[in-house]
Amino acid sequence: SDAPKDGMYVSGLYLEAARWDRRQKKLKTSNAGEMMSLMPIIHFQPVQDFKINEADYQAPLYKTNLRAGVLNTTGQSTNYILDVGIPTDELPRYWVLMATALVCMSND
């Protein structure tokens, strides 16, 4: 596929403790026995004066699913990348309690 005019496409991200419903285009509870699920391609676009949608779950994105890393000078883990807003019907705190996160690589 062609590169977007603005931003970038990212593929190969995995969801832990949740799944992406392609029909409803929302975060859903994992299927039984499923620890990780592949996310579709995400288009990251720069937006001036971006406002977070409070109804979306701000899923942390980590380099690995260990979710641990050395703290850098800003106090954040070196394994943490950024939060990704994902639409959901649940309150965001539900996904926090489920420990739902995005990761760049699986253990497989």
mmCIF file of C-alpha atoms in Angstrom, residues 22-106:
data_model
loop_
_atom_site.group_PDB
_atom_site.id
_atom_site.type_symbol
_atom_site.label_atom_id
_atom_site.label_comp_id
_atom_site.label_asym_id
_atom_site.label_seq_id
_atom_site.Cartn_x
_atom_site.Cartn_y
_atom_site.Cartn_z
ATOM 1 C CA ARG A 22 -13.305 -5.684 13.209
ATOM 2 C CA ARG A 23 -17.053 -5.362 12.601
ATOM 3 C CA GLN A 24 -17.810 -2.953 15.431
ATOM 4 C CA LYS A 25 -14.344 -1.334 15.301
ATOM 5 C CA LYS A 26 -14.090 -1.453 19.085
ATOM 6 C CA LEU A 27 -12.108 -3.069 21.860
ATOM 7 C CA LYS A 28 -13.775 -6.231 23.165
ATOM 8 C CA THR A 29 -13.129 -8.923 25.769
ATOM 9 C CA SER A 30 -10.712 -11.643 24.649
ATOM 10 C CA ASN A 31 -12.033 -14.910 23.277
ATOM 11 C CA ALA A 32 -11.677 -17.867 25.650
ATOM 12 C CA GLY A 33 -8.080 -19.071 25.831
ATOM 13 C CA GLU A 34 -6.753 -16.136 23.817
ATOM 14 C CA MET A 35 -3.963 -14.203 25.559
ATOM 15 C CA MET A 36 -2.975 -11.985 22.631
ATOM 16 C CA SER A 37 -4.611 -10.884 19.423
ATOM 17 C CA LEU A 38 -3.235 -9.078 16.395
ATOM 18 C CA MET A 39 -4.385 -5.501 15.858
ATOM 19 C CA PRO A 40 -5.220 -4.244 12.373
ATOM 20 C CA ILE A 41 -2.972 -1.642 10.744
ATOM 21 C CA ILE A 42 -3.173 1.650 12.664
ATOM 22 C CA HIS A 43 -2.805 5.035 10.956
ATOM 23 C CA PHE A 44 -1.023 7.426 13.305
ATOM 24 C CA GLN A 45 -1.709 11.010 12.254
ATOM 25 C CA PRO A 46 -0.287 14.155 13.830
ATOM 26 C CA VAL A 47 -3.059 16.439 15.068
ATOM 27 C CA GLN A 48 -2.528 19.983 16.268
ATOM 28 C CA ASP A 49 -4.089 20.662 19.700
ATOM 29 C CA PHE A 50 -5.157 17.013 20.008
ATOM 30 C CA LYS A 51 -7.804 16.306 22.653
ATOM 31 C CA ILE A 52 -8.072 12.816 24.157
ATOM 32 C CA ASN A 53 -11.502 11.209 23.781
ATOM 33 C CA GLU A 54 -12.331 10.356 27.415
ATOM 34 C CA ALA A 55 -14.575 7.480 26.271
ATOM 35 C CA ASP A 56 -11.645 5.705 24.573
ATOM 36 C CA TYR A 57 -9.297 3.424 26.472
ATOM 37 C CA GLN A 58 -5.799 4.887 26.440
ATOM 38 C CA ALA A 59 -3.927 1.615 25.953
ATOM 39 C CA PRO A 60 -0.253 1.747 26.856
ATOM 40 C CA LEU A 61 2.025 0.513 24.067
ATOM 41 C CA TYR A 62 5.140 -1.380 25.150
ATOM 42 C CA LYS A 63 8.114 -2.663 23.165
ATOM 43 C CA THR A 64 7.806 -6.112 24.800
ATOM 44 C CA ASN A 65 5.107 -7.827 26.819
ATOM 45 C CA LEU A 66 7.347 -7.899 29.900
ATOM 46 C CA ARG A 67 6.140 -4.337 30.582
ATOM 47 C CA ALA A 68 9.283 -3.710 32.590
ATOM 48 C CA GLY A 69 12.264 -1.588 31.804
ATOM 49 C CA VAL A 70 14.794 0.740 33.311
ATOM 50 C CA LEU A 71 13.387 4.104 34.363
ATOM 51 C CA ASN A 72 14.785 6.913 32.262
ATOM 52 C CA THR A 73 15.365 10.495 33.385
ATOM 53 C CA THR A 74 11.682 11.371 32.840
ATOM 54 C CA GLY A 75 10.599 8.588 35.199
ATOM 55 C CA GLN A 76 9.059 6.444 32.462
ATOM 56 C CA SER A 77 10.034 2.885 31.648
ATOM 57 C CA THR A 78 12.326 2.461 28.663
ATOM 58 C CA ASN A 79 9.910 -0.268 27.534
ATOM 59 C CA TYR A 80 6.941 2.162 27.337
ATOM 60 C CA ILE A 81 6.329 3.927 24.010
ATOM 61 C CA LEU A 82 3.018 5.868 24.168
ATOM 62 C CA ASP A 83 -0.717 5.558 24.841
ATOM 63 C CA VAL A 84 -3.048 4.672 21.972
ATOM 64 C CA GLY A 85 -6.720 5.687 22.189
ATOM 65 C CA ILE A 86 -8.939 2.711 21.337
ATOM 66 C CA PRO A 87 -12.749 2.961 21.046
ATOM 67 C CA THR A 88 -14.707 0.781 23.482
ATOM 68 C CA ASP A 89 -18.201 0.301 24.902
ATOM 69 C CA GLU A 90 -16.741 -0.349 28.374
ATOM 70 C CA LEU A 91 -15.524 2.310 30.750
ATOM 71 C CA PRO A 92 -11.741 2.739 30.383
ATOM 72 C CA ARG A 93 -11.215 1.597 33.990
ATOM 73 C CA TYR A 94 -12.517 -1.871 32.987
ATOM 74 C CA TRP A 95 -9.529 -2.273 30.650
ATOM 75 C CA VAL A 96 -7.151 -0.934 33.297
ATOM 76 C CA LEU A 97 -8.352 -3.664 35.681
ATOM 77 C CA MET A 98 -7.928 -6.240 32.898
ATOM 78 C CA ALA A 99 -4.338 -4.962 32.416
ATOM 79 C CA THR A 100 -5.016 -4.503 28.698
ATOM 80 C CA ALA A 101 -2.071 -3.185 26.715
ATOM 81 C CA LEU A 102 -0.587 -3.088 23.247
ATOM 82 C CA VAL A 103 2.815 -4.677 22.624
ATOM 83 C CA CYS A 104 5.146 -4.649 19.621
ATOM 84 C CA MET A 105 6.074 -8.315 19.876
ATOM 85 C CA SER A 106 4.621 -11.551 21.149
#
